[in-house]
GROMACS .gro file of C-alpha atoms in nm:
model
  431
    1MET     CA    1  -0.447  -5.439   5.210
    2LYS     CA    2  -0.390  -5.267   5.544
    3ILE     CA    3  -0.261  -4.909   5.514
    4VAL     CA    4  -0.136  -4.663   5.776
    5ILE     CA    5  -0.119  -4.291   5.691
    6ALA     CA    6   0.091  -4.065   5.913
    7GLY     CA    7  -0.052  -3.713   5.899
    8ALA     CA    8  -0.406  -3.576   5.877
    9GLY     CA    9  -0.326  -3.263   5.681
   10ILE     CA   10  -0.455  -3.199   5.332
   11GLY     CA   11  -0.225  -3.457   5.172
   12GLY     CA   12  -0.298  -3.733   5.422
   13LEU     CA   13  -0.674  -3.685   5.416
   14ILE     CA   14  -0.696  -3.672   5.036
   15THR     CA   15  -0.481  -3.985   5.027
   16ALA     CA   16  -0.733  -4.161   5.251
   17LEU     CA   17  -1.020  -4.052   5.026
   18SER     CA   18  -0.830  -4.158   4.714
   19LEU     CA   19  -0.753  -4.501   4.855
   20GLU     CA   20  -1.115  -4.552   4.961
   21ALA     CA   21  -1.234  -4.459   4.612
   22ALA     CA   22  -0.988  -4.712   4.469
   23GLY     CA   23  -1.134  -4.989   4.684
   24PHE     CA   24  -0.906  -4.988   4.988
   25THR     CA   25  -1.088  -4.951   5.319
   26ASP     CA   26  -0.857  -5.094   5.587
   27ILE     CA   27  -0.696  -4.756   5.657
   28THR     CA   28  -0.580  -4.581   5.973
   29VAL     CA   29  -0.482  -4.213   5.975
   30ALA     CA   30  -0.255  -4.110   6.263
   31GLU     CA   31  -0.226  -3.737   6.342
   32ARG     CA   32   0.025  -3.589   6.586
   33THR     CA   33  -0.196  -3.307   6.717
   34PRO     CA   34  -0.456  -3.385   6.986
   35GLU     CA   35  -0.722  -3.198   6.788
   36ILE     CA   36  -0.773  -3.103   6.422
   37ARG     CA   37  -0.848  -2.735   6.474
   38GLY     CA   38  -0.864  -2.612   6.116
   39LEU     CA   39  -0.590  -2.352   6.149
   40GLY     CA   40  -0.421  -2.154   5.873
   41VAL     CA   41  -0.511  -1.904   5.609
   42GLY     CA   42  -0.583  -1.933   5.236
   43VAL     CA   43  -0.489  -2.204   4.989
   44ASN     CA   44  -0.548  -2.234   4.616
   45LEU     CA   45  -0.652  -2.559   4.451
   46LEU     CA   46  -0.564  -2.540   4.083
   47PRO     CA   47  -0.772  -2.705   3.808
   48HIS     CA   48  -0.561  -3.022   3.797
   49ALA     CA   49  -0.631  -3.075   4.170
   50VAL     CA   50  -0.999  -2.982   4.140
   51ARG     CA   51  -1.033  -3.239   3.861
   52GLU     CA   52  -0.917  -3.507   4.106
   53LEU     CA   53  -1.150  -3.381   4.378
   54THR     CA   54  -1.436  -3.386   4.128
   55GLU     CA   55  -1.364  -3.746   4.038
   56LEU     CA   56  -1.358  -3.828   4.410
   57GLY     CA   57  -1.705  -3.674   4.437
   58VAL     CA   58  -1.605  -3.406   4.689
   59ALA     CA   59  -1.547  -3.094   4.478
   60ASP     CA   60  -1.894  -2.945   4.530
   61ARG     CA   61  -1.856  -2.951   4.907
   62ILE     CA   62  -1.513  -2.791   4.887
   63ALA     CA   63  -1.629  -2.530   4.634
   64ALA     CA   64  -1.898  -2.422   4.881
   65LEU     CA   65  -1.623  -2.319   5.123
   66GLY     CA   66  -1.462  -2.051   4.908
   67VAL     CA   67  -1.441  -1.861   4.581
   68GLU     CA   68  -1.375  -1.954   4.219
   69PRO     CA   69  -1.122  -1.694   4.096
   70GLY     CA   70  -1.152  -1.589   3.733
   71THR     CA   71  -0.841  -1.373   3.686
   72LEU     CA   72  -0.481  -1.354   3.805
   73SER     CA   73  -0.313  -1.013   3.765
   74TYR     CA   74   0.049  -0.910   3.825
   75TYR     CA   75   0.151  -0.550   3.905
   76ASN     CA   76   0.477  -0.373   3.979
   77ARG     CA   77   0.523  -0.191   4.310
   78HIS     CA   78   0.391   0.128   4.148
   79GLY     CA   79   0.057  -0.046   4.090
   80GLN     CA   80   0.105  -0.065   3.713
   81PRO     CA   81  -0.030  -0.380   3.543
   82ILE     CA   82   0.226  -0.626   3.403
   83TRP     CA   83   0.026  -0.930   3.303
   84SER     CA   84  -0.324  -1.071   3.349
   85GLU     CA   85  -0.461  -1.408   3.259
   86SER     CA   86  -0.789  -1.589   3.306
   87ARG     CA   87  -0.802  -1.872   3.557
   88GLY     CA   88  -1.006  -2.188   3.597
   89ARG     CA   89  -1.313  -2.224   3.382
   90ASP     CA   90  -1.272  -1.866   3.262
   91ALA     CA   91  -0.948  -1.985   3.098
   92GLY     CA   92  -1.112  -2.278   2.922
   93TYR     CA   93  -1.049  -2.550   3.178
   94ALA     CA   94  -1.318  -2.809   3.234
   95TRP     CA   95  -1.263  -2.760   3.610
   96PRO     CA   96  -1.242  -2.445   3.821
   97GLN     CA   97  -0.967  -2.311   4.041
   98LEU     CA   98  -1.079  -2.279   4.405
   99SER     CA   99  -0.956  -2.040   4.675
  100VAL     CA  100  -1.049  -2.165   5.022
  101HIS     CA  101  -0.943  -2.126   5.384
  102ARG     CA  102  -0.697  -2.404   5.457
  103GLY     CA  103  -0.848  -2.474   5.797
  104ARG     CA  104  -1.201  -2.505   5.662
  105LEU     CA  105  -1.070  -2.731   5.386
  106GLN     CA  106  -0.895  -2.958   5.635
  107LEU     CA  107  -1.207  -2.987   5.852
  108GLU     CA  108  -1.423  -3.068   5.549
  109LEU     CA  109  -1.179  -3.335   5.434
  110ARG     CA  110  -1.175  -3.479   5.786
  111ASP     CA  111  -1.554  -3.501   5.784
  112LEU     CA  112  -1.549  -3.670   5.442
  113VAL     CA  113  -1.295  -3.928   5.559
  114GLU     CA  114  -1.509  -4.008   5.863
  115GLU     CA  115  -1.824  -4.035   5.649
  116ARG     CA  116  -1.661  -4.273   5.401
  117LEU     CA  117  -1.425  -4.472   5.621
  118GLY     CA  118  -1.565  -4.434   5.971
  119ASP     CA  119  -1.364  -4.381   6.288
  120VAL     CA  120  -1.017  -4.418   6.132
  121ILE     CA  121  -0.840  -4.101   6.251
  122ARG     CA  122  -0.622  -4.140   6.560
  123LEU     CA  123  -0.529  -3.809   6.724
  124GLY     CA  124  -0.234  -3.737   6.952
  125HIS     CA  125  -0.009  -3.985   6.765
  126ARG     CA  126   0.341  -3.842   6.703
  127LEU     CA  127   0.550  -4.057   6.468
  128VAL     CA  128   0.885  -4.147   6.630
  129ASP     CA  129   1.008  -4.458   6.448
  130LEU     CA  130   0.952  -4.691   6.154
  131ARG     CA  131   1.035  -5.059   6.123
  132GLU     CA  132   0.994  -5.336   5.870
  133GLY     CA  133   0.692  -5.561   5.898
  134ALA     CA  134   0.654  -5.800   6.190
  135ASP     CA  135   0.778  -6.161   6.174
  136GLY     CA  136   0.971  -6.098   5.854
  137ARG     CA  137   0.654  -6.046   5.651
  138PRO     CA  138   0.640  -5.766   5.389
  139GLY     CA  139   0.502  -5.450   5.542
  140ALA     CA  140   0.595  -5.176   5.785
  141THR     CA  141   0.531  -5.074   6.144
  142ALA     CA  142   0.498  -4.714   6.257
  143VAL     CA  143   0.577  -4.633   6.619
  144PHE     CA  144   0.392  -4.338   6.774
  145GLU     CA  145   0.430  -4.147   7.100
  146LEU     CA  146   0.095  -4.061   7.257
  147THR     CA  147   0.010  -3.745   7.446
  148ASP     CA  148   0.070  -3.916   7.781
  149GLY     CA  149   0.422  -4.017   7.677
  150SER     CA  150   0.345  -4.384   7.618
  151ARG     CA  151   0.403  -4.551   7.283
  152THR     CA  152   0.189  -4.753   7.047
  153GLU     CA  153   0.247  -4.927   6.716
  154LEU     CA  154   0.042  -4.946   6.397
  155SER     CA  155   0.142  -5.206   6.140
  156GLY     CA  156   0.029  -5.251   5.783
  157ASP     CA  157   0.121  -5.367   5.437
  158LEU     CA  158   0.212  -5.005   5.369
  159VAL     CA  159   0.289  -4.688   5.568
  160ILE     CA  160   0.235  -4.356   5.390
  161ALA     CA  161   0.420  -4.063   5.546
  162ALA     CA  162   0.220  -3.748   5.475
  163ASP     CA  163   0.353  -3.567   5.780
  164GLY     CA  164   0.451  -3.234   5.629
  165ILE     CA  165   0.760  -3.023   5.581
  166HIS     CA  166   0.893  -3.126   5.924
  167SER     CA  167   0.830  -3.493   5.842
  168ALA     CA  168   0.952  -3.730   6.112
  169ALA     CA  169   0.959  -4.012   5.857
  170ARG     CA  170   1.180  -3.817   5.618
  171LYS     CA  171   1.415  -3.734   5.905
  172LEU     CA  172   1.451  -4.102   5.986
  173PHE     CA  173   1.569  -4.170   5.631
  174TYR     CA  174   1.766  -3.846   5.590
  175PRO     CA  175   1.893  -3.776   5.943
  176ASP     CA  176   2.159  -3.528   5.832
  177GLU     CA  177   1.932  -3.312   5.617
  178GLY     CA  178   1.875  -3.043   5.877
  179GLU     CA  179   1.608  -2.776   5.883
  180PRO     CA  180   1.412  -2.652   5.580
  181VAL     CA  181   1.605  -2.424   5.347
  182TRP     CA  182   1.527  -2.055   5.399
  183SER     CA  183   1.497  -1.840   5.088
  184GLY     CA  184   1.583  -1.524   5.282
  185LEU     CA  185   1.225  -1.402   5.246
  186THR     CA  186   0.985  -1.350   5.536
  187LEU     CA  187   0.609  -1.393   5.493
  188TRP     CA  188   0.330  -1.233   5.689
  189ARG     CA  189  -0.001  -1.405   5.620
  190GLY     CA  190  -0.348  -1.309   5.728
  191THR     CA  191  -0.709  -1.247   5.636
  192ALA     CA  192  -0.905  -0.924   5.645
  193LEU     CA  193  -1.261  -0.809   5.576
  194VAL     CA  194  -1.246  -0.553   5.295
  195ASP     CA  195  -1.455  -0.403   5.019
  196PRO     CA  196  -1.449  -0.640   4.719
  197LEU     CA  197  -1.112  -0.639   4.541
  198LEU     CA  198  -1.160  -0.536   4.177
  199ASP     CA  199  -1.439  -0.764   4.047
  200GLY     CA  200  -1.440  -0.981   4.360
  201ARG     CA  201  -1.291  -1.282   4.178
  202THR     CA  202  -0.938  -1.160   4.101
  203MET     CA  203  -0.607  -1.272   4.252
  204VAL     CA  204  -0.343  -0.998   4.256
  205MET     CA  205   0.034  -1.006   4.297
  206VAL     CA  206   0.212  -0.674   4.346
  207GLY     CA  207   0.585  -0.602   4.369
  208ASP     CA  208   0.903  -0.790   4.285
  209ALA     CA  209   1.155  -1.039   4.425
  210GLU     CA  210   1.252  -0.807   4.713
  211GLN     CA  211   0.905  -0.716   4.836
  212LYS     CA  212   0.566  -0.843   4.731
  213PHE     CA  213   0.199  -0.851   4.826
  214VAL     CA  214  -0.042  -1.126   4.720
  215ALA     CA  215  -0.417  -1.117   4.779
  216TYR     CA  216  -0.723  -1.316   4.678
  217PRO     CA  217  -1.080  -1.348   4.809
  218LEU     CA  218  -1.190  -1.639   5.025
  219SER     CA  219  -1.559  -1.550   5.026
  220GLY     CA  220  -1.823  -1.377   4.823
  221PRO     CA  221  -1.985  -1.061   4.958
  222LEU     CA  222  -2.094  -1.094   5.321
  223GLU     CA  223  -2.400  -0.927   5.477
  224ASP     CA  224  -2.221  -0.592   5.508
  225GLY     CA  225  -2.100  -0.607   5.145
  226ARG     CA  226  -1.739  -0.682   5.235
  227GLN     CA  227  -1.555  -1.002   5.154
  228ARG     CA  228  -1.286  -1.198   5.335
  229LEU     CA  229  -0.951  -1.144   5.165
  230ASN     CA  230  -0.651  -1.370   5.213
  231PHE     CA  231  -0.315  -1.196   5.182
  232ILE     CA  232   0.057  -1.265   5.194
  233ALA     CA  233   0.297  -0.977   5.257
  234GLU     CA  234   0.656  -1.066   5.177
  235ARG     CA  235   0.996  -0.899   5.214
  236ARG     CA  236   1.356  -1.011   5.186
  237GLY     CA  237   1.524  -1.030   5.526
  238GLY     CA  238   1.371  -0.977   5.867
  239GLY     CA  239   1.206  -1.247   6.070
  240SER     CA  240   1.373  -1.578   6.149
  241PRO     CA  241   1.454  -1.889   5.944
  242SER     CA  242   1.281  -2.099   6.210
  243ALA     CA  243   0.952  -2.226   6.064
  244ASP     CA  244   0.692  -2.167   6.336
  245TRP     CA  245   0.362  -2.158   6.147
  246ASN     CA  246   0.165  -2.006   6.437
  247ARG     CA  247   0.379  -1.708   6.540
  248GLN     CA  248   0.152  -1.404   6.567
  249VAL     CA  249   0.294  -1.054   6.524
  250GLU     CA  250   0.166  -0.697   6.553
  251ARG     CA  251   0.003  -0.553   6.243
  252GLY     CA  252   0.128  -0.193   6.262
  253PRO     CA  253   0.501  -0.246   6.196
  254ILE     CA  254   0.427  -0.470   5.897
  255ALA     CA  255   0.177  -0.220   5.752
  256GLU     CA  256   0.452   0.044   5.776
  257ILE     CA  257   0.683  -0.169   5.560
  258PHE     CA  258   0.427  -0.129   5.280
  259GLU     CA  259   0.360   0.243   5.336
  260GLY     CA  260   0.318   0.404   4.996
  261TRP     CA  261   0.173   0.091   4.838
  262ARG     CA  262  -0.168   0.254   4.806
  263TYR     CA  263  -0.357   0.239   4.478
  264ASP     CA  264  -0.707   0.339   4.381
  265TRP     CA  265  -0.796  -0.033   4.357
  266LEU     CA  266  -0.617  -0.156   4.672
  267ASP     CA  267  -0.485   0.004   4.992
  268ILE     CA  268  -0.224  -0.250   5.104
  269PRO     CA  269  -0.124  -0.088   5.437
  270ALA     CA  270  -0.492  -0.067   5.534
  271VAL     CA  271  -0.548  -0.434   5.453
  272ILE     CA  272  -0.253  -0.539   5.670
  273ALA     CA  273  -0.354  -0.307   5.955
  274GLY     CA  274  -0.707  -0.452   5.947
  275ALA     CA  275  -0.599  -0.816   5.952
  276GLU     CA  276  -0.801  -1.050   6.171
  277GLU     CA  277  -0.465  -1.197   6.273
  278LEU     CA  278  -0.114  -1.180   6.129
  279LEU     CA  279   0.120  -1.479   6.123
  280GLU     CA  280   0.493  -1.451   6.049
  281TYR     CA  281   0.712  -1.726   5.910
  282PRO     CA  282   0.997  -1.771   5.666
  283MET     CA  283   0.957  -1.883   5.306
  284VAL     CA  284   1.122  -2.224   5.317
  285ASP     CA  285   1.138  -2.539   5.113
  286ARG     CA  286   1.344  -2.856   5.104
  287ASP     CA  287   1.593  -2.981   4.849
  288ALA     CA  288   1.479  -3.257   4.617
  289ILE     CA  289   1.575  -3.601   4.748
  290PRO     CA  290   1.680  -3.908   4.547
  291GLN     CA  291   1.438  -4.157   4.702
  292TRP     CA  292   1.082  -4.154   4.833
  293VAL     CA  293   1.021  -4.527   4.881
  294PHE     CA  294   1.192  -4.724   5.158
  295GLY     CA  295   1.064  -5.080   5.159
  296ARG     CA  296   0.696  -5.043   5.244
  297VAL     CA  297   0.723  -4.683   5.362
  298VAL     CA  298   0.656  -4.405   5.112
  299LEU     CA  299   0.670  -4.023   5.137
  300LEU     CA  300   0.390  -3.802   5.004
  301GLY     CA  301   0.309  -3.429   4.983
  302ASP     CA  302   0.532  -3.184   5.168
  303ALA     CA  303   0.715  -3.473   5.333
  304ALA     CA  304   0.840  -3.562   4.986
  305HIS     CA  305   0.865  -3.226   4.808
  306ALA     CA  306   0.797  -2.916   5.017
  307MET     CA  307   0.824  -2.613   4.787
  308TYR     CA  308   0.775  -2.237   4.790
  309PRO     CA  309   0.417  -2.111   4.747
  310ASN     CA  310   0.508  -1.946   4.414
  311GLY     CA  311   0.248  -2.073   4.170
  312SER     CA  312   0.005  -2.187   4.442
  313ASN     CA  313   0.089  -2.552   4.392
  314GLY     CA  314   0.159  -2.721   4.728
  315GLY     CA  315  -0.187  -2.860   4.798
  316SER     CA  316  -0.242  -2.937   4.432
  317GLN     CA  317   0.075  -3.146   4.404
  318ALA     CA  318  -0.013  -3.336   4.722
  319THR     CA  319  -0.350  -3.414   4.561
  320LEU     CA  320  -0.178  -3.550   4.250
  321ASP     CA  321   0.051  -3.758   4.472
  322ALA     CA  322  -0.250  -3.909   4.648
  323ARG     CA  323  -0.437  -3.992   4.331
  324THR     CA  324  -0.129  -4.135   4.159
  325LEU     CA  325  -0.044  -4.357   4.454
  326ALA     CA  326  -0.400  -4.488   4.482
  327TYR     CA  327  -0.413  -4.551   4.106
  328GLU     CA  328  -0.088  -4.747   4.107
  329LEU     CA  329  -0.188  -4.955   4.409
  330ALA     CA  330  -0.518  -5.040   4.239
  331THR     CA  331  -0.378  -5.130   3.897
  332THR     CA  332  -0.022  -5.258   3.946
  333PRO     CA  333   0.029  -5.632   4.017
  334SER     CA  334   0.226  -5.588   4.341
  335ILE     CA  335   0.259  -5.327   4.616
  336ASP     CA  336   0.632  -5.291   4.557
  337ALA     CA  337   0.585  -5.237   4.183
  338ALA     CA  338   0.310  -4.984   4.256
  339LEU     CA  339   0.535  -4.784   4.488
  340SER     CA  340   0.811  -4.785   4.228
  341ALA     CA  341   0.569  -4.662   3.961
  342TYR     CA  342   0.439  -4.388   4.193
  343GLU     CA  343   0.789  -4.262   4.265
  344GLY     CA  344   0.884  -4.281   3.898
  345ALA     CA  345   0.583  -4.071   3.803
  346ARG     CA  346   0.593  -3.810   4.078
  347ARG     CA  347   0.949  -3.761   4.207
  348PRO     CA  348   1.114  -3.632   3.886
  349ALA     CA  349   0.812  -3.415   3.806
  350THR     CA  350   0.804  -3.246   4.145
  351ALA     CA  351   1.182  -3.199   4.140
  352ARG     CA  352   1.146  -3.002   3.816
  353LEU     CA  353   0.863  -2.801   3.964
  354LEU     CA  354   1.063  -2.728   4.280
  355GLY     CA  355   1.337  -2.583   4.061
  356LEU     CA  356   1.090  -2.354   3.887
  357THR     CA  357   0.946  -2.228   4.215
  358ARG     CA  358   1.297  -2.135   4.325
  359GLN     CA  359   1.310  -1.920   4.012
  360THR     CA  360   0.983  -1.761   4.140
  361GLY     CA  361   0.771  -1.964   3.896
  362PRO     CA  362   0.520  -1.758   3.697
  363GLU     CA  363   0.589  -1.460   3.926
  364ARG     CA  364   0.914  -1.412   3.735
  365VAL     CA  365   0.735  -1.152   3.523
  366MET     CA  366   0.732  -0.918   3.825
  367GLN     CA  367   1.107  -0.937   3.872
  368ILE     CA  368   1.175  -0.889   3.501
  369ALA     CA  369   0.960  -0.576   3.505
  370SER     CA  370   1.147  -0.447   3.811
  371GLU     CA  371   1.488  -0.510   3.659
  372ARG     CA  372   1.408  -0.357   3.320
  373ALA     CA  373   1.193  -0.066   3.440
  374PRO     CA  374   1.254   0.002   3.812
  375ASP     CA  375   1.079   0.340   3.790
  376GLY     CA  376   0.778   0.203   3.605
  377PHE     CA  377   0.665   0.214   3.245
  378VAL     CA  378   0.402   0.357   3.014
  379ASP     CA  379   0.329   0.031   2.835
  380VAL     CA  380   0.454  -0.299   2.976
  381HIS     CA  381   0.508  -0.435   2.627
  382ASP     CA  382   0.779  -0.174   2.580
  383VAL     CA  383   0.957  -0.358   2.862
  384ILE     CA  384   0.850  -0.722   2.821
  385PRO     CA  385   0.716  -0.843   2.485
  386ARG     CA  386   0.380  -1.018   2.500
  387GLU     CA  387   0.536  -1.336   2.364
  388GLU     CA  388   0.779  -1.349   2.657
  389LEU     CA  389   0.499  -1.303   2.910
  390GLU     CA  390   0.293  -1.576   2.746
  391SER     CA  391   0.592  -1.811   2.736
  392ILE     CA  392   0.663  -1.774   3.110
  393ALA     CA  393   0.299  -1.844   3.199
  394ALA     CA  394   0.278  -2.148   2.969
  395GLU     CA  395   0.612  -2.294   3.085
  396TYR     CA  396   0.496  -2.316   3.445
  397LYS     CA  397   0.155  -2.462   3.359
  398ILE     CA  398   0.318  -2.736   3.153
  399ALA     CA  399   0.570  -2.821   3.425
  400ALA     CA  400   0.299  -2.831   3.692
  401GLY     CA  401   0.064  -3.041   3.480
  402PHE     CA  402  -0.219  -2.793   3.435
  403HIS     CA  403  -0.185  -2.646   3.090
  404PRO     CA  404  -0.551  -2.627   2.974
  405GLU     CA  405  -0.521  -2.840   2.660
  406GLN     CA  406  -0.299  -3.092   2.837
  407LEU     CA  407  -0.527  -3.130   3.138
  408ASN     CA  408  -0.857  -3.133   2.950
  409ALA     CA  409  -0.730  -3.400   2.709
  410ARG     CA  410  -0.573  -3.651   2.946
  411SER     CA  411  -0.762  -3.956   3.065
  412SER     CA  412  -0.892  -4.012   3.416
  413PHE     CA  413  -0.681  -4.156   3.697
  414THR     CA  414  -0.980  -4.329   3.853
  415ALA     CA  415  -0.934  -4.700   3.918
  416ARG     CA  416  -1.049  -4.968   4.161
  417ALA     CA  417  -0.844  -5.251   4.301
  418GLY     CA  418  -0.905  -5.561   4.092
  419GLY     CA  419  -1.102  -5.364   3.834
  420ALA     CA  420  -1.033  -5.189   3.507
  421ALA     CA  421  -0.827  -4.872   3.505
  422THR     CA  422  -0.948  -4.568   3.316
  423GLY     CA  423  -0.629  -4.364   3.299
  424GLY     CA  424  -0.260  -4.350   3.374
  425PRO     CA  425  -0.020  -4.213   3.631
  426ALA     CA  426  -0.046  -3.843   3.713
  427VAL     CA  427   0.284  -3.713   3.581
  428ALA     CA  428   0.315  -3.336   3.602
  429GLY     CA  429   0.405  -3.208   3.260
  430ALA     CA  430   0.285  -3.517   3.072
  431SER     CA  431  -0.014  -3.511   2.840
   0.00000   0.00000   0.00000
């Protein structure tokens, strides 16, 4: 089977690795940028994604890039604790959670694809059109514009569009959709070198639905004892709904927005002011769509289901997409039946998850605390019963497919074309 993947981001590269592991090697990955530069800030890979990376044999290399967080803690804007829970193996998972720099992750995945598949990545290829297979045969042809303005075509039995939230493929099938949907929130993302946060392995979320600060380490202690901290500062309003992921802004004015958010365990204005760089962009997503498969073209990752970062699930869901698609192609009698099974497994699940992220996902506990006790509290359980906090956390894990008992118990999704399967489709929320 000949396969073309449009997009060499996290989703596209993990798809290539998943297909290779399933026995498919005639793969071309076309990337619009002239160079994979490893840009971005932090990303979290949750245990259900790390399980898939482990079964692909790449988790150790990715783990070496970052930190394995052990705790996630929520606070109100007064710095009072709302809820804490263990994460990864500390929570009883068989696999860790990993916090890594997105750019370093992308470069490592690129290297792995080249090691396993050879020279298959084509840079400077911007997708501009899609057609059915040549000469009436089943398949698809992707048309790309090159950096010099000329065009080239790549044909295959299947084209996988993993070309992100601004997917050209999705726009071809949904030309009237318009731009991503802005939540009204503006994000400022960056990294900073700071003294270790709490125990050095804790993710923190501070604030509420109007203003919030998220931080987690991307490295262990460096030579000077500090660690690299990834952070997201967020506020309703401000900024622009135009999603330019590389717009740099001055640190001082953003630090001033968080003036007063200083606690004995974290000085938020100082972290922002000390950022290595600060990028501004809106919190956007896209509405769920009724179809991902169009003949022999299929959407994957953000091209199919871009969602808010609440719950840290974007890269993880793209990983599940990749593994599910590879599994179905390896075990289902025909390509068309495999694509139908993939969409049936993943589209409804991610639509449910998208809805939860629009309700702020597990971060809902912060807004509840703000609404019920805007001036703070003595004991959070006077405001939110423990059972309610536990229920919110469990609901999201089940919907996203990474409740510990559910994930640890399910069978593997590893399969090879023409061989025996060892699992079933990766349906978020299914045990």
